[in-house]
Tab-separated table of C-alpha atoms in Angstrom:
chain	number	residue	atom	x	y	z
M	814	MET	CA	-25.920	-2.484	-22.755
M	815	GLN	CA	-26.006	-5.684	-21.023
M	816	LYS	CA	-24.050	-7.459	-23.035
M	817	LEU	CA	-21.636	-4.776	-22.833
M	818	LEU	CA	-21.616	-5.275	-19.228
M	819	VAL	CA	-20.639	-9.014	-19.337
M	820	LYS	CA	-17.562	-7.830	-21.436
M	821	THR	CA	-16.233	-5.010	-19.762
M	822	HIS	CA	-16.370	-7.694	-16.908
M	823	GLU	CA	-14.389	-9.777	-18.453
M	824	VAL	CA	-11.621	-7.449	-19.825
M	825	TRP	CA	-11.078	-6.076	-16.059
M	826	LEU	CA	-10.486	-9.198	-14.930
M	827	VAL	CA	-8.146	-10.286	-17.965
M	828	THR	CA	-6.157	-6.846	-17.516
M	829	LEU	CA	-6.317	-7.480	-13.613
M	830	MET	CA	-4.774	-10.931	-14.134
M	831	ALA	CA	-2.009	-9.001	-16.802
M	832	SER	CA	-0.918	-6.904	-14.108
M	833	PHE	CA	-0.038	-9.687	-11.805
M	834	MET	CA	2.028	-11.491	-14.464
M	835	SER	CA	4.023	-8.696	-15.491
M	836	ASN	CA	7.643	-8.024	-13.535
M	837	ASN	CA	8.210	-5.010	-15.360
M	838	ALA	CA	7.879	-1.762	-13.230
M	839	GLU	CA	6.114	0.462	-15.987
M	840	SER	CA	4.333	-2.507	-17.416
M	841	LYS	CA	2.539	-3.718	-14.365
M	842	ARG	CA	1.821	-0.056	-13.082
M	843	VAL	CA	-0.189	0.363	-17.296
M	844	LEU	CA	-1.838	-2.473	-16.237
M	845	ASN	CA	-2.814	-1.612	-13.012
M	846	ASP	CA	-3.860	1.577	-13.543
M	847	PHE	CA	-6.147	0.259	-16.556
M	848	SER	CA	-7.686	-2.501	-14.693
M	849	ASP	CA	-9.044	0.739	-12.617
M	850	ILE	CA	-10.257	2.337	-14.798
M	851	LEU	CA	-12.067	-0.842	-16.770
M	852	PHE	CA	-13.933	-1.256	-13.333
M	853	ARG	CA	-14.854	2.082	-13.021
M	854	ASN	CA	-16.040	1.752	-16.584
M	855	LEU	CA	-18.188	-1.179	-15.603
M	856	THR	CA	-19.572	0.660	-12.497
M	857	TRP	CA	-20.773	3.311	-14.859
M	858	ILE	CA	-22.320	1.120	-17.833
M	859	GLU	CA	-23.920	-0.315	-14.894
M	860	ARG	CA	-25.826	2.726	-13.174
M	861	ASP	CA	-26.415	3.129	-17.203
M	862	LEU	CA	-28.396	0.054	-17.288
M	863	ILE	CA	-30.133	0.497	-13.413
M	864	LYS	CA	-31.156	4.010	-14.681
M	865	ARG	CA	-32.998	2.495	-18.148
M	866	GLY	CA	-35.014	-0.091	-15.505
M	867	GLU	CA	-32.862	-3.031	-17.442
M	868	ASP	CA	-32.086	-6.277	-15.489
M	869	TYR	CA	-28.273	-7.683	-15.366
M	870	ASP	CA	-26.342	-9.767	-13.702
M	871	TYR	CA	-22.336	-10.249	-13.504
M	872	ASN	CA	-22.372	-13.872	-14.690
M	873	ARG	CA	-19.456	-13.704	-17.258
M	874	GLY	CA	-17.684	-16.395	-19.714
M	875	ASN	CA	-14.654	-18.141	-19.165
M	876	LEU	CA	-11.360	-16.762	-19.216
M	877	PRO	CA	-8.445	-18.603	-20.515
M	878	ILE	CA	-5.073	-16.637	-19.069
M	879	LYS	CA	-2.652	-19.134	-19.070
M	880	VAL	CA	0.117	-18.312	-21.778
M	881	ASP	CA	3.855	-18.021	-21.175
M	882	SER	CA	4.275	-14.730	-22.580
M	883	LEU	CA	3.087	-11.070	-22.059
M	884	LYS	CA	1.997	-10.134	-25.401
M	885	VAL	CA	-0.287	-12.669	-25.560
M	886	ILE	CA	-1.989	-11.669	-23.187
M	887	LEU	CA	-1.709	-8.382	-24.235
M	888	SER	CA	-3.257	-8.988	-27.535
M	889	ASN	CA	-6.286	-10.199	-26.080
M	890	ILE	CA	-7.013	-6.924	-23.693
M	891	SER	CA	-6.685	-5.419	-26.788
M	892	THR	CA	-9.072	-7.996	-28.897
M	893	ARG	CA	-11.640	-8.071	-26.461
M	894	LEU	CA	-11.448	-3.884	-26.430
M	895	THR	CA	-11.521	-3.323	-30.348
M	896	ASP	CA	-15.374	-5.892	-30.027
M	897	MET	CA	-16.128	-3.494	-27.293
M	898	GLU	CA	-15.879	-0.639	-29.294
M	899	LEU	CA	-18.396	-2.248	-31.732
M	900	MET	CA	-21.273	-2.370	-29.520
M	901	LEU	CA	-21.158	1.415	-27.797
M	902	SER	CA	-23.929	1.351	-30.448
M	903	SER	CA	-25.739	0.318	-27.548
M	904	VAL	CA	-24.995	3.171	-25.190
M	905	ASP	CA	-27.733	6.099	-25.450
M	906	ASN	CA	-26.070	8.143	-23.007
M	907	GLU	CA	-23.280	10.161	-25.578
M	908	GLU	CA	-21.188	11.591	-22.508
M	909	LEU	CA	-20.511	7.966	-21.564
M	910	ARG	CA	-20.206	6.697	-25.380
M	911	ILE	CA	-17.025	9.188	-25.725
M	912	ARG	CA	-15.718	8.654	-22.887
M	913	LEU	CA	-15.799	4.211	-22.888
M	914	GLU	CA	-14.338	5.141	-26.628
M	915	SER	CA	-11.637	7.469	-25.572
M	916	ASP	CA	-10.902	5.608	-23.002
M	917	TRP	CA	-10.230	2.310	-24.530
M	918	ASP	CA	-8.671	3.826	-27.611
M	919	TYR	CA	-6.048	4.811	-25.701
M	920	MET	CA	-5.605	1.486	-23.688
M	921	LYS	CA	-5.524	-0.283	-27.007
M	922	PHE	CA	-2.481	1.662	-27.735
M	923	ARG	CA	-0.937	1.468	-24.749
M	924	VAL	CA	-0.536	-2.441	-24.458
M	925	ASN	CA	0.356	-3.251	-28.046
M	926	ILE	CA	3.583	-1.043	-27.095
M	927	LEU	CA	4.687	-2.469	-23.661
M	928	ASN	CA	6.980	-4.849	-23.969
M	929	ASP	CA	6.829	-8.320	-23.397
M	930	GLU	CA	8.253	-10.591	-21.620
M	931	LYS	CA	7.991	-14.332	-20.159
M	932	VAL	CA	5.302	-15.457	-18.114
M	933	THR	CA	6.012	-17.344	-14.863
M	934	ALA	CA	2.993	-16.550	-13.363
M	935	PHE	CA	1.282	-20.715	-14.227
M	936	ASP	CA	4.939	-22.501	-13.049
M	937	MET	CA	3.822	-23.881	-9.922
M	938	ASN	CA	7.475	-22.567	-8.013
M	939	ARG	CA	5.352	-22.929	-5.349
M	940	THR	CA	8.208	-20.235	-3.813
M	941	TYR	CA	8.182	-16.442	-2.271
M	942	LYS	CA	10.601	-14.256	-2.354
M	943	ASN	CA	13.555	-16.996	-1.812
M	944	TYR	CA	11.767	-17.431	1.650
M	945	ASN	CA	12.842	-21.356	3.132
M	946	LEU	CA	9.507	-21.763	3.956
M	947	SER	CA	8.665	-25.669	5.526
M	948	LYS	CA	5.990	-27.587	3.362
M	949	GLU	CA	2.826	-26.433	6.290
M	950	ALA	CA	3.613	-23.045	5.533
M	951	VAL	CA	3.621	-23.804	1.858
M	952	ASP	CA	0.734	-25.413	2.397
M	953	ALA	CA	-0.996	-22.876	4.464
M	954	PHE	CA	0.174	-20.156	1.791
M	955	THR	CA	-1.237	-22.019	-1.017
M	956	LEU	CA	-4.586	-22.613	0.480
M	957	PHE	CA	-5.193	-19.204	1.786
M	958	LEU	CA	-4.117	-17.465	-1.455
M	959	PHE	CA	-6.892	-19.391	-3.677
M	960	ASP	CA	-9.499	-19.187	-0.614
M	961	GLU	CA	-8.901	-15.896	-0.012
M	962	SER	CA	-8.562	-13.922	-3.749
M	963	TYR	CA	-11.735	-15.592	-4.674
M	964	LYS	CA	-13.972	-14.094	-1.636
M	965	GLU	CA	-11.926	-10.579	-2.315
M	966	TYR	CA	-13.491	-11.397	-5.902
M	967	GLU	CA	-16.642	-12.082	-4.490
M	968	LEU	CA	-16.685	-9.054	-2.001
M	969	ILE	CA	-16.001	-6.650	-4.499
M	970	MET	CA	-18.722	-7.668	-6.790
M	971	ILE	CA	-21.195	-7.623	-3.578
M	972	TYR	CA	-20.499	-4.571	-2.244
M	973	ASN	CA	-20.394	-3.385	-5.793
M	974	TYR	CA	-23.641	-4.052	-6.609
M	975	LEU	CA	-25.495	-3.200	-3.468
M	976	LYS	CA	-24.168	0.223	-3.865
M	977	ALA	CA	-24.942	0.724	-7.475
M	978	HIS	CA	-28.902	-0.746	-5.985
M	979	PHE	CA	-29.179	1.849	-2.194
M	980	ASP	CA	-30.047	5.171	-2.075
M	981	ASP	CA	-28.832	5.603	0.773
M	982	ASP	CA	-25.266	7.664	1.095
M	983	PHE	CA	-24.272	6.173	4.787
M	984	LEU	CA	-24.532	3.433	3.532
M	985	ASN	CA	-22.744	3.562	0.619
M	986	LYS	CA	-19.879	5.021	1.849
M	987	ILE	CA	-19.426	1.918	3.744
M	988	PHE	CA	-19.864	0.086	0.487
M	989	GLN	CA	-17.364	1.668	-0.769
M	990	ILE	CA	-14.759	1.484	1.036
M	991	LEU	CA	-15.076	-2.168	1.611
M	992	VAL	CA	-14.625	-2.512	-2.668
M	993	ASP	CA	-11.844	-0.797	-2.317
M	994	GLU	CA	-10.696	-2.578	0.200
M	995	SER	CA	-11.205	-5.942	-0.790
M	996	MET	CA	-9.745	-4.427	-4.337
M	997	PHE	CA	-6.318	-3.696	-2.450
M	998	HIS	CA	-6.519	-7.357	-0.841
M	999	LEU	CA	-7.350	-9.184	-4.100
M	1000	LYS	CA	-4.630	-7.491	-5.798
M	1001	SER	CA	-2.210	-8.177	-2.948
M	1002	PHE	CA	-2.758	-11.502	-3.050
M	1003	GLY	CA	-2.814	-12.027	-7.225
M	1004	ASN	CA	0.864	-10.771	-7.122
M	1005	MET	CA	1.717	-13.459	-4.386
M	1006	MET	CA	0.225	-15.922	-6.322
M	1007	ALA	CA	1.874	-14.875	-9.668
M	1008	GLU	CA	5.440	-14.619	-8.125
M	1009	MET	CA	4.465	-18.374	-6.814
M	1010	GLY	CA	3.397	-19.338	-10.170
M	1011	ILE	CA	-0.414	-20.156	-9.010
M	1012	LEU	CA	-2.056	-17.834	-10.537
M	1013	ALA	CA	-5.759	-18.161	-11.536
M	1014	VAL	CA	-8.975	-16.020	-12.208
M	1015	PRO	CA	-11.554	-16.653	-9.355
M	1016	ARG	CA	-14.300	-18.376	-10.078
M	1017	THR	CA	-17.573	-16.530	-11.542
M	1018	LEU	CA	-20.366	-16.206	-9.105
M	1019	HIS	CA	-24.029	-17.227	-8.899
M	1020	LYS	CA	-26.054	-14.340	-9.060
M	1021	SER	CA	-27.959	-15.418	-5.167
M	1022	LEU	CA	-24.126	-14.225	-3.701
M	1023	TYR	CA	-25.401	-10.507	-4.729
M	1024	GLN	CA	-28.584	-10.450	-5.598
M	1025	ILE	CA	-29.128	-10.005	-2.173
M	1026	GLU	CA	-33.150	-9.689	-0.298
M	1027	ASP	CA	-32.515	-10.045	3.303
M	1028	VAL	CA	-29.635	-7.215	3.971
M	1029	VAL	CA	-29.431	-7.704	7.739
M	1030	GLN	CA	-28.746	-11.131	7.456
M	1031	PHE	CA	-26.203	-10.303	4.565
M	1032	LEU	CA	-24.539	-8.156	7.276
M	1033	LYS	CA	-24.327	-10.503	9.563
M	1034	ASP	CA	-23.158	-13.418	7.934
M	1035	GLY	CA	-20.454	-10.990	6.560
M	1036	ILE	CA	-19.262	-10.279	9.742
M	1037	GLU	CA	-19.099	-14.173	10.851
M	1038	GLU	CA	-17.304	-14.436	7.420
M	1039	GLU	CA	-14.464	-11.530	7.851
M	1040	THR	CA	-14.117	-12.995	11.280
M	1041	ALA	CA	-13.051	-16.563	10.140
M	1042	ALA	CA	-10.924	-14.611	7.790
M	1043	LYS	CA	-8.944	-13.134	10.858
M	1044	GLU	CA	-8.143	-17.232	12.020
M	1045	MET	CA	-6.846	-17.666	9.058
M	1046	CYS	CA	-4.673	-15.037	8.770
M	1047	ARG	CA	-3.594	-15.521	12.381
M	1048	ASP	CA	-3.294	-19.124	11.716
M	1049	LEU	CA	-1.479	-18.158	8.463
M	1050	SER	CA	1.122	-15.707	10.464
M	1051	ALA	CA	1.592	-18.121	13.000
M	1052	ALA	CA	2.536	-21.136	10.101
M	1053	VAL	CA	4.953	-18.750	8.578
M	1054	GLY	CA	6.199	-16.643	10.979
M	1055	ARG	CA	9.033	-19.190	12.065
M	1056	ASP	CA	10.530	-18.590	8.968
M	1057	THR	CA	9.948	-15.043	7.748
M	1058	GLU	CA	8.931	-11.983	9.649
M	1059	GLU	CA	8.419	-10.515	6.417
M	1060	LEU	CA	5.084	-12.885	5.681
M	1061	ALA	CA	4.103	-12.837	9.661
M	1062	ARG	CA	3.905	-8.960	10.273
M	1063	PHE	CA	2.229	-8.761	6.445
M	1064	PHE	CA	-0.490	-11.143	7.581
M	1065	ASP	CA	-1.222	-9.745	10.907
M	1066	PHE	CA	-1.534	-6.714	9.007
M	1067	ILE	CA	-4.295	-8.087	6.916
M	1068	ASN	CA	-6.037	-9.855	9.957
M	1069	ASN	CA	-6.158	-6.064	11.391
M	1070	GLN	CA	-8.075	-4.893	8.673
M	1071	GLU	CA	-10.305	-7.101	8.802
M	1072	SER	CA	-10.957	-6.608	12.073
M	1073	TYR	CA	-11.882	-3.339	11.167
M	1074	HIS	CA	-14.280	-4.028	8.381
M	1075	ILE	CA	-15.871	-6.078	10.897
M	1076	GLU	CA	-16.569	-2.818	12.212
M	1077	LEU	CA	-17.802	-0.665	9.604
M	1078	MET	CA	-20.287	-4.165	8.604
M	1079	LYS	CA	-21.469	-3.499	12.343
M	1080	GLU	CA	-22.175	0.041	11.924
M	1081	ALA	CA	-23.545	-0.711	8.160
M	1082	LEU	CA	-26.142	-3.141	10.272
M	1083	ALA	CA	-27.101	-1.333	13.010
M	1084	TYR	CA	-27.564	1.736	10.842
M	1085	TYR	CA	-30.271	-0.506	8.134
M	1086	GLU	CA	-31.823	-2.277	11.303
M	1087	LYS	CA	-32.973	1.526	12.757
M	1088	LYS	CA	-33.993	2.334	9.549
M	1089	GLU	CA	-36.069	-0.881	8.682
M	1090	LEU	CA	-37.466	-0.212	12.943
M	1091	ASP	CA	-37.672	4.010	11.626
M	1092	GLY	CA	-39.831	2.672	8.485
């Protein structure tokens, strides 16, 4: 089961990256939908491991995704799903096993009939929508996308791990909102990276980042990190604002979302601190 969790984690990320690579609306939609389902599959396997009392982590293998043709990555996804199906005997929960097998069987069928296309997500063109961005703006944009795509992946996995291990409806509602918001940000930044030819898989997380012992300190640190992210958004909005209003307004939009995340984290912090005082 632990190995199946790792493989599901990997194929979720590969499928998500493939959705960023595609410029075909139908293929992008299918791959995006499948990545969402695979992430849910991951959480269900995780929940089953917790019920069985088995330790696990989010470690994963290297994911080489640099391809020139979408068919290559689609074939990789199909092969990964086939390998995972052979591991389903480790799933004791019959309903879960049937659901996973059905999901993965259909995904294999569907990705195998998607149209091929040339992939430009790794060509390092560093242009976005034909906007005439200054070198300063392009450099700031590039740095932001690399830093923030990793941060959003990190937050998805941290809040997902906390949600899986907390038996508290109030906190878990907040954690789920933060997972969903970070997923939206990761997808937004990933699509931008692909258009600029700089797509990359976020680096692997060390388990100390999500196997958190001091939740209060984690939330305090998280509030500081979100505040720093707001500053990056403001700086980037200023850097690109001279060249394009559309990008400047997008980063203002992200900045305001980060403000709400801070308020949610403050709410979670106050609730958790009170809960600890009340025993």
